[in-house]
PDB file of C-alpha atoms in Angstrom:
ATOM      1  CA  GLN A   1     -29.150 -17.181  49.433  1.00  0.00           C
ATOM      2  CA  GLN A   2     -26.270 -16.586  46.879  1.00  0.00           C
ATOM      3  CA  GLN A   3     -28.439 -15.151  44.256  1.00  0.00           C
ATOM      4  CA  VAL A   4     -28.856 -11.669  43.246  1.00  0.00           C
ATOM      5  CA  LYS A   5     -31.932 -10.939  41.294  1.00  0.00           C
ATOM      6  CA  GLN A   6     -31.766  -8.044  38.781  1.00  0.00           C
ATOM      7  CA  SER A   7     -34.357  -6.299  36.870  1.00  0.00           C
ATOM      8  CA  PRO A   8     -35.701  -5.549  34.068  1.00  0.00           C
ATOM      9  CA  GLN A   9     -33.751  -7.648  31.898  1.00  0.00           C
ATOM     10  CA  SER A  10     -33.674  -5.040  29.026  1.00  0.00           C
ATOM     11  CA  LEU A  11     -34.613  -1.172  29.100  1.00  0.00           C
ATOM     12  CA  ILE A  12     -35.418   1.353  26.771  1.00  0.00           C
ATOM     13  CA  VAL A  13     -34.929   5.183  27.678  1.00  0.00           C
ATOM     14  CA  GLN A  14     -34.949   8.377  25.727  1.00  0.00           C
ATOM     15  CA  LYS A  15     -31.982  10.675  25.792  1.00  0.00           C
ATOM     16  CA  GLY A  16     -31.976  12.636  29.123  1.00  0.00           C
ATOM     17  CA  GLY A  17     -34.198  10.477  30.769  1.00  0.00           C
ATOM     18  CA  ILE A  18     -33.801   8.365  33.756  1.00  0.00           C
ATOM     19  CA  SER A  19     -32.639   4.978  33.627  1.00  0.00           C
ATOM     20  CA  ILE A  20     -33.165   2.497  36.578  1.00  0.00           C
ATOM     21  CA  ILE A  21     -32.191  -0.989  37.355  1.00  0.00           C
ATOM     22  CA  ASN A  22     -32.778  -3.012  40.610  1.00  0.00           C
ATOM     23  CA  CYS A  23     -31.375  -5.925  42.557  1.00  0.00           C
ATOM     24  CA  ALA A  24     -32.556  -7.655  45.476  1.00  0.00           C
ATOM     25  CA  TYR A  25     -30.264 -10.155  47.327  1.00  0.00           C
ATOM     26  CA  GLU A  26     -30.890 -12.931  50.178  1.00  0.00           C
ATOM     27  CA  ASN A  27     -27.674 -13.283  51.756  1.00  0.00           C
ATOM     28  CA  THR A  28     -27.571 -10.697  54.736  1.00  0.00           C
ATOM     29  CA  ALA A  29     -23.824 -11.484  54.924  1.00  0.00           C
ATOM     30  CA  PHE A  30     -23.144  -9.582  51.778  1.00  0.00           C
ATOM     31  CA  ASP A  31     -21.585  -6.519  52.340  1.00  0.00           C
ATOM     32  CA  TYR A  32     -20.084  -5.058  49.050  1.00  0.00           C
ATOM     33  CA  PHE A  33     -22.536  -4.168  46.192  1.00  0.00           C
ATOM     34  CA  PRO A  34     -20.566  -2.985  42.744  1.00  0.00           C
ATOM     35  CA  TRP A  35     -22.120  -2.150  39.385  1.00  0.00           C
ATOM     36  CA  TYR A  36     -20.376  -3.132  36.217  1.00  0.00           C
ATOM     37  CA  GLN A  37     -20.969  -1.751  32.983  1.00  0.00           C
ATOM     38  CA  GLN A  38     -20.051  -4.217  29.770  1.00  0.00           C
ATOM     39  CA  PHE A  39     -20.063  -2.760  26.018  1.00  0.00           C
ATOM     40  CA  PRO A  40     -20.284  -5.707  23.357  1.00  0.00           C
ATOM     41  CA  GLY A  41     -16.737  -7.387  22.956  1.00  0.00           C
ATOM     42  CA  LYS A  42     -15.369  -5.946  25.992  1.00  0.00           C
ATOM     43  CA  GLY A  43     -14.913  -7.122  29.539  1.00  0.00           C
ATOM     44  CA  PRO A  44     -16.831  -5.625  32.334  1.00  0.00           C
ATOM     45  CA  ALA A  45     -15.951  -2.023  33.671  1.00  0.00           C
ATOM     46  CA  LEU A  46     -16.307  -1.346  37.497  1.00  0.00           C
ATOM     47  CA  LEU A  47     -18.964   1.909  37.447  1.00  0.00           C
ATOM     48  CA  ILE A  48     -19.809   2.289  41.120  1.00  0.00           C
ATOM     49  CA  ALA A  49     -19.874   0.452  43.958  1.00  0.00           C
ATOM     50  CA  ILE A  50     -21.530   0.583  47.749  1.00  0.00           C
ATOM     51  CA  ARG A  51     -21.117  -0.707  50.864  1.00  0.00           C
ATOM     52  CA  PRO A  52     -24.146  -1.150  53.674  1.00  0.00           C
ATOM     53  CA  ASP A  53     -23.016   1.580  56.059  1.00  0.00           C
ATOM     54  CA  VAL A  54     -24.098   4.145  53.664  1.00  0.00           C
ATOM     55  CA  SER A  55     -27.952   4.262  51.816  1.00  0.00           C
ATOM     56  CA  GLU A  56     -26.779   6.348  48.607  1.00  0.00           C
ATOM     57  CA  LYS A  57     -23.780   7.052  46.824  1.00  0.00           C
ATOM     58  CA  LYS A  58     -23.289   9.404  43.497  1.00  0.00           C
ATOM     59  CA  GLU A  59     -20.437   9.742  40.871  1.00  0.00           C
ATOM     60  CA  GLY A  60     -21.443  12.101  38.234  1.00  0.00           C
ATOM     61  CA  ARG A  61     -24.589  10.719  36.534  1.00  0.00           C
ATOM     62  CA  PHE A  62     -24.817   7.604  38.403  1.00  0.00           C
ATOM     63  CA  THR A  63     -26.140   6.821  41.543  1.00  0.00           C
ATOM     64  CA  ILE A  64     -26.613   3.736  44.011  1.00  0.00           C
ATOM     65  CA  SER A  65     -29.563   3.850  46.464  1.00  0.00           C
ATOM     66  CA  PHE A  66     -29.138   1.164  49.010  1.00  0.00           C
ATOM     67  CA  ASN A  67     -32.199  -0.297  51.308  1.00  0.00           C
ATOM     68  CA  LYS A  68     -30.592  -2.728  53.607  1.00  0.00           C
ATOM     69  CA  SER A  69     -33.727  -3.639  55.613  1.00  0.00           C
ATOM     70  CA  ALA A  70     -35.337  -4.458  52.214  1.00  0.00           C
ATOM     71  CA  LYS A  71     -32.292  -6.026  50.650  1.00  0.00           C
ATOM     72  CA  GLN A  72     -32.175  -4.279  47.727  1.00  0.00           C
ATOM     73  CA  PHE A  73     -30.135  -1.732  45.778  1.00  0.00           C
ATOM     74  CA  SER A  74     -30.715   0.080  42.370  1.00  0.00           C
ATOM     75  CA  LEU A  75     -28.935   1.848  39.836  1.00  0.00           C
ATOM     76  CA  HIS A  76     -29.558   5.535  38.482  1.00  0.00           C
ATOM     77  CA  ILE A  77     -28.542   7.292  35.444  1.00  0.00           C
ATOM     78  CA  MET A  78     -29.211  10.443  35.153  1.00  0.00           C
ATOM     79  CA  ASP A  79     -29.499  12.264  31.994  1.00  0.00           C
ATOM     80  CA  SER A  80     -29.175   9.171  30.325  1.00  0.00           C
ATOM     81  CA  GLN A  81     -27.129   9.506  26.996  1.00  0.00           C
ATOM     82  CA  PRO A  82     -26.635   7.151  23.812  1.00  0.00           C
ATOM     83  CA  GLY A  83     -23.253   6.184  24.919  1.00  0.00           C
ATOM     84  CA  ASP A  84     -24.706   4.640  28.312  1.00  0.00           C
ATOM     85  CA  SER A  85     -26.067   1.754  25.877  1.00  0.00           C
ATOM     86  CA  ALA A  86     -24.600  -1.278  27.576  1.00  0.00           C
ATOM     87  CA  THR A  87     -24.979  -4.269  29.728  1.00  0.00           C
ATOM     88  CA  TYR A  88     -25.361  -3.564  33.507  1.00  0.00           C
ATOM     89  CA  PHE A  89     -24.403  -5.943  35.898  1.00  0.00           C
ATOM     90  CA  CYS A  90     -25.022  -5.841  39.588  1.00  0.00           C
ATOM     91  CA  ALA A  91     -23.511  -8.062  42.103  1.00  0.00           C
ATOM     92  CA  ALA A  92     -22.555  -8.679  45.728  1.00  0.00           C
ATOM     93  CA  SER A  93     -20.143 -10.517  47.937  1.00  0.00           C
ATOM     94  CA  ARG A  94     -19.152 -10.536  51.538  1.00  0.00           C
ATOM     95  CA  GLU A  95     -15.931  -9.642  53.297  1.00  0.00           C
ATOM     96  CA  TYR A  96     -12.970 -12.685  52.749  1.00  0.00           C
ATOM     97  CA  GLY A  97     -15.550 -14.730  50.606  1.00  0.00           C
ATOM     98  CA  ASN A  98     -13.786 -12.659  47.517  1.00  0.00           C
ATOM     99  CA  LYS A  99     -16.560 -14.446  45.198  1.00  0.00           C
ATOM    100  CA  LEU A 100     -18.640 -11.774  43.202  1.00  0.00           C
ATOM    101  CA  VAL A 101     -22.383 -12.866  42.989  1.00  0.00           C
ATOM    102  CA  PHE A 102     -23.583 -11.462  39.719  1.00  0.00           C
ATOM    103  CA  GLY A 103     -27.540 -10.192  38.735  1.00  0.00           C
ATOM    104  CA  ALA A 104     -28.651 -11.810  35.286  1.00  0.00           C
ATOM    105  CA  GLY A 105     -27.481  -8.365  33.497  1.00  0.00           C
ATOM    106  CA  THR A 106     -29.503  -5.613  32.051  1.00  0.00           C
ATOM    107  CA  ILE A 107     -29.505  -4.658  28.614  1.00  0.00           C
ATOM    108  CA  LEU A 108     -29.930  -0.639  28.349  1.00  0.00           C
ATOM    109  CA  ARG A 109     -30.591   0.948  25.119  1.00  0.00           C
ATOM    110  CA  VAL A 110     -30.641   5.190  25.093  1.00  0.00           C
ATOM    111  CA  LYS A 111     -32.677   6.526  22.336  1.00  0.00           C
ATOM    112  CA  SER A 112     -31.489   9.753  20.439  1.00  0.00           C
TER     113      SER A 112
ATOM    114  CA  ASP B   1      -3.171   2.507  35.585  1.00  0.00           C
ATOM    115  CA  THR B   2      -5.983  -0.201  35.995  1.00  0.00           C
ATOM    116  CA  GLU B   3      -5.333  -2.084  33.233  1.00  0.00           C
ATOM    117  CA  VAL B   4      -5.679  -6.150  32.994  1.00  0.00           C
ATOM    118  CA  THR B   5      -4.321  -7.331  29.378  1.00  0.00           C
ATOM    119  CA  GLN B   6      -5.344 -10.424  27.952  1.00  0.00           C
ATOM    120  CA  THR B   7      -3.859 -12.632  24.629  1.00  0.00           C
ATOM    121  CA  PRO B   8      -5.086 -13.439  22.139  1.00  0.00           C
ATOM    122  CA  LYS B   9      -8.055 -11.466  21.555  1.00  0.00           C
ATOM    123  CA  HIS B  10      -9.745 -14.100  19.746  1.00  0.00           C
ATOM    124  CA  LEU B  11      -8.489 -18.062  19.589  1.00  0.00           C
ATOM    125  CA  VAL B  12     -10.098 -20.513  17.114  1.00  0.00           C
ATOM    126  CA  MET B  13      -9.259 -24.227  18.378  1.00  0.00           C
ATOM    127  CA  GLY B  14     -10.307 -27.860  17.480  1.00  0.00           C
ATOM    128  CA  MET B  15     -11.377 -30.234  20.002  1.00  0.00           C
ATOM    129  CA  THR B  16      -7.913 -32.197  20.076  1.00  0.00           C
ATOM    130  CA  ASN B  17      -5.917 -28.681  20.428  1.00  0.00           C
ATOM    131  CA  LYS B  18      -4.003 -27.666  23.251  1.00  0.00           C
ATOM    132  CA  LYS B  19      -3.678 -23.631  23.605  1.00  0.00           C
ATOM    133  CA  SER B  20      -3.031 -21.350  26.583  1.00  0.00           C
ATOM    134  CA  LEU B  21      -4.807 -17.716  27.861  1.00  0.00           C
ATOM    135  CA  LYS B  22      -2.485 -15.296  29.010  1.00  0.00           C
ATOM    136  CA  CYS B  23      -3.560 -12.532  31.475  1.00  0.00           C
ATOM    137  CA  GLU B  24      -1.330 -10.086  32.697  1.00  0.00           C
ATOM    138  CA  GLN B  25      -1.210  -7.078  35.342  1.00  0.00           C
ATOM    139  CA  HIS B  26       1.386  -4.506  36.570  1.00  0.00           C
ATOM    140  CA  MET B  27      -0.848  -3.076  39.529  1.00  0.00           C
ATOM    141  CA  GLY B  28       0.790  -4.967  42.141  1.00  0.00           C
ATOM    142  CA  HIS B  29      -2.644  -6.853  42.861  1.00  0.00           C
ATOM    143  CA  ARG B  30      -2.338 -10.001  44.466  1.00  0.00           C
ATOM    144  CA  ALA B  31      -5.467 -12.018  43.729  1.00  0.00           C
ATOM    145  CA  MET B  32      -6.112 -12.952  39.775  1.00  0.00           C
ATOM    146  CA  TYR B  33      -9.175 -14.414  38.607  1.00  0.00           C
ATOM    147  CA  TRP B  34     -10.726 -16.600  35.425  1.00  0.00           C
ATOM    148  CA  TYR B  35     -14.479 -16.066  34.598  1.00  0.00           C
ATOM    149  CA  LYS B  36     -16.115 -17.479  31.644  1.00  0.00           C
ATOM    150  CA  GLN B  37     -18.775 -15.610  30.115  1.00  0.00           C
ATOM    151  CA  LYS B  38     -21.620 -16.953  27.517  1.00  0.00           C
ATOM    152  CA  ALA B  39     -23.522 -14.476  25.336  1.00  0.00           C
ATOM    153  CA  LYS B  40     -26.136 -12.271  27.392  1.00  0.00           C
ATOM    154  CA  LYS B  41     -25.013 -13.787  30.359  1.00  0.00           C
ATOM    155  CA  PRO B  42     -23.072 -12.346  33.647  1.00  0.00           C
ATOM    156  CA  PRO B  43     -19.454 -13.591  34.204  1.00  0.00           C
ATOM    157  CA  GLU B  44     -19.276 -17.221  35.749  1.00  0.00           C
ATOM    158  CA  LEU B  45     -16.503 -17.706  38.023  1.00  0.00           C
ATOM    159  CA  MET B  46     -13.901 -20.458  37.161  1.00  0.00           C
ATOM    160  CA  PHE B  47     -10.649 -19.872  39.425  1.00  0.00           C
ATOM    161  CA  VAL B  48      -9.234 -17.554  42.122  1.00  0.00           C
ATOM    162  CA  TYR B  49      -5.301 -17.648  42.498  1.00  0.00           C
ATOM    163  CA  SER B  50      -4.420 -15.483  46.017  1.00  0.00           C
ATOM    164  CA  TYR B  51      -0.784 -14.543  46.403  1.00  0.00           C
ATOM    165  CA  GLU B  52       0.235 -17.362  43.253  1.00  0.00           C
ATOM    166  CA  LYS B  53      -1.536 -19.997  44.755  1.00  0.00           C
ATOM    167  CA  LEU B  54      -5.085 -21.295  43.592  1.00  0.00           C
ATOM    168  CA  SER B  55      -7.407 -20.421  46.430  1.00  0.00           C
ATOM    169  CA  ILE B  56     -11.020 -21.201  44.780  1.00  0.00           C
ATOM    170  CA  ASN B  57     -11.716 -23.786  41.964  1.00  0.00           C
ATOM    171  CA  GLU B  58     -15.569 -23.691  40.976  1.00  0.00           C
ATOM    172  CA  SER B  59     -15.283 -27.267  40.027  1.00  0.00           C
ATOM    173  CA  VAL B  60     -14.452 -26.463  36.609  1.00  0.00           C
ATOM    174  CA  PRO B  61     -13.765 -29.607  34.211  1.00  0.00           C
ATOM    175  CA  SER B  62     -10.158 -30.690  34.292  1.00  0.00           C
ATOM    176  CA  ARG B  63      -9.781 -29.434  30.456  1.00  0.00           C
ATOM    177  CA  PHE B  64      -9.074 -26.083  31.693  1.00  0.00           C
ATOM    178  CA  SER B  65      -5.984 -25.832  33.750  1.00  0.00           C
ATOM    179  CA  PRO B  66      -4.639 -22.568  35.458  1.00  0.00           C
ATOM    180  CA  GLU B  67      -1.580 -21.588  36.222  1.00  0.00           C
ATOM    181  CA  CYS B  68       0.197 -18.454  37.827  1.00  0.00           C
ATOM    182  CA  PRO B  69       3.749 -18.252  37.066  1.00  0.00           C
ATOM    183  CA  ASN B  70       4.296 -14.922  39.095  1.00  0.00           C
ATOM    184  CA  SER B  71       2.207 -12.345  40.592  1.00  0.00           C
ATOM    185  CA  SER B  72       1.633 -10.352  37.813  1.00  0.00           C
ATOM    186  CA  LEU B  73       0.674 -13.175  35.028  1.00  0.00           C
ATOM    187  CA  LEU B  74      -2.128 -15.645  34.978  1.00  0.00           C
ATOM    188  CA  ASN B  75      -2.364 -18.044  32.386  1.00  0.00           C
ATOM    189  CA  LEU B  76      -5.459 -20.717  31.497  1.00  0.00           C
ATOM    190  CA  HIS B  77      -4.440 -23.812  29.502  1.00  0.00           C
ATOM    191  CA  LEU B  78      -6.943 -25.500  27.447  1.00  0.00           C
ATOM    192  CA  HIS B  79      -6.867 -29.041  25.918  1.00  0.00           C
ATOM    193  CA  ALA B  80      -9.618 -31.249  24.788  1.00  0.00           C
ATOM    194  CA  LEU B  81     -12.504 -28.771  25.129  1.00  0.00           C
ATOM    195  CA  GLN B  82     -16.013 -29.081  23.525  1.00  0.00           C
ATOM    196  CA  PRO B  83     -17.558 -26.979  21.291  1.00  0.00           C
ATOM    197  CA  GLU B  84     -20.140 -25.854  24.614  1.00  0.00           C
ATOM    198  CA  ASP B  85     -16.681 -23.901  25.953  1.00  0.00           C
ATOM    199  CA  SER B  86     -16.955 -21.724  23.218  1.00  0.00           C
ATOM    200  CA  ALA B  87     -17.263 -18.449  25.435  1.00  0.00           C
ATOM    201  CA  LEU B  88     -15.442 -15.155  26.438  1.00  0.00           C
ATOM    202  CA  TYR B  89     -12.894 -15.951  29.075  1.00  0.00           C
ATOM    203  CA  LEU B  90     -12.133 -12.818  31.047  1.00  0.00           C
ATOM    204  CA  CYS B  91      -9.230 -12.268  33.623  1.00  0.00           C
ATOM    205  CA  ALA B  92      -9.669  -9.997  36.467  1.00  0.00           C
ATOM    206  CA  SER B  93      -7.236  -9.055  39.308  1.00  0.00           C
ATOM    207  CA  SER B  94      -7.597  -7.266  42.787  1.00  0.00           C
ATOM    208  CA  GLN B  95      -5.683  -5.796  45.131  1.00  0.00           C
ATOM    209  CA  ALA B  96      -6.197  -9.211  47.496  1.00  0.00           C
ATOM    210  CA  GLN B  97      -8.563 -11.464  48.275  1.00  0.00           C
ATOM    211  CA  GLY B  98     -11.625  -9.986  49.909  1.00  0.00           C
ATOM    212  CA  THR B  99     -14.139  -7.296  48.905  1.00  0.00           C
ATOM    213  CA  ASP B 100     -11.763  -5.251  46.555  1.00  0.00           C
ATOM    214  CA  THR B 101     -12.611  -3.872  43.454  1.00  0.00           C
ATOM    215  CA  GLN B 102     -11.813  -6.613  41.047  1.00  0.00           C
ATOM    216  CA  TYR B 103     -10.903  -5.271  37.476  1.00  0.00           C
ATOM    217  CA  PHE B 104     -11.771  -7.390  34.534  1.00  0.00           C
ATOM    218  CA  GLY B 105      -9.422  -7.461  31.041  1.00  0.00           C
ATOM    219  CA  PRO B 106     -11.104  -7.382  27.757  1.00  0.00           C
ATOM    220  CA  GLY B 107     -11.574 -11.032  27.254  1.00  0.00           C
ATOM    221  CA  THR B 108     -10.502 -13.538  24.951  1.00  0.00           C
ATOM    222  CA  ARG B 109     -13.045 -14.904  22.632  1.00  0.00           C
ATOM    223  CA  LEU B 110     -12.566 -18.762  22.248  1.00  0.00           C
ATOM    224  CA  THR B 111     -14.480 -20.587  19.492  1.00  0.00           C
ATOM    225  CA  VAL B 112     -14.156 -24.442  19.933  1.00  0.00           C
ATOM    226  CA  LEU B 113     -14.986 -26.139  16.591  1.00  0.00           C
TER     227      LEU B 113
END
């Protein structure tokens, strides 16, 4: 119940294309869903986060779509750029629980 | 300023050595975390400090010993490590314990020979 399943493991997208990464969770107590971006040799950096009271959140080229009934959320990267090439982790946590449960990660490569 | 700093960047140690990792934040955050990350894997939580008190210990072996001297500093003392402990050690902080954004440092790349 604590797992967050992330897919795909790796993704290759052409420059200008849309990158889509999906995550699914079991624990209905989760109420905070962040996405982290990690470049090689660096720590993860928060990209965007959503709470279950909204179905979509957009920040620049990055959009989270959230489906509470299906217990799924996804990251869309519009107009993908080579600089977006990184590993992306979805995560989930519950209020007062403090523990972030991470997905396995997706290695994104954007070809120029 | 959302910066978490970690020193050293790289550390190589033998199995009999004692060393320490240091983490610092000046954002006024009251929760601080240690994570371990192996290559191509997500970060794994090790310890959580909330208001300078140990809040969560994820059953980490005693050869890892955390310390929170004050609200801005977090140390991880290492002793008698094993080669399988080689990993990227990440520090993070958040405003408080709960569903707050966690800000990660750049990590310390540890190699145990």
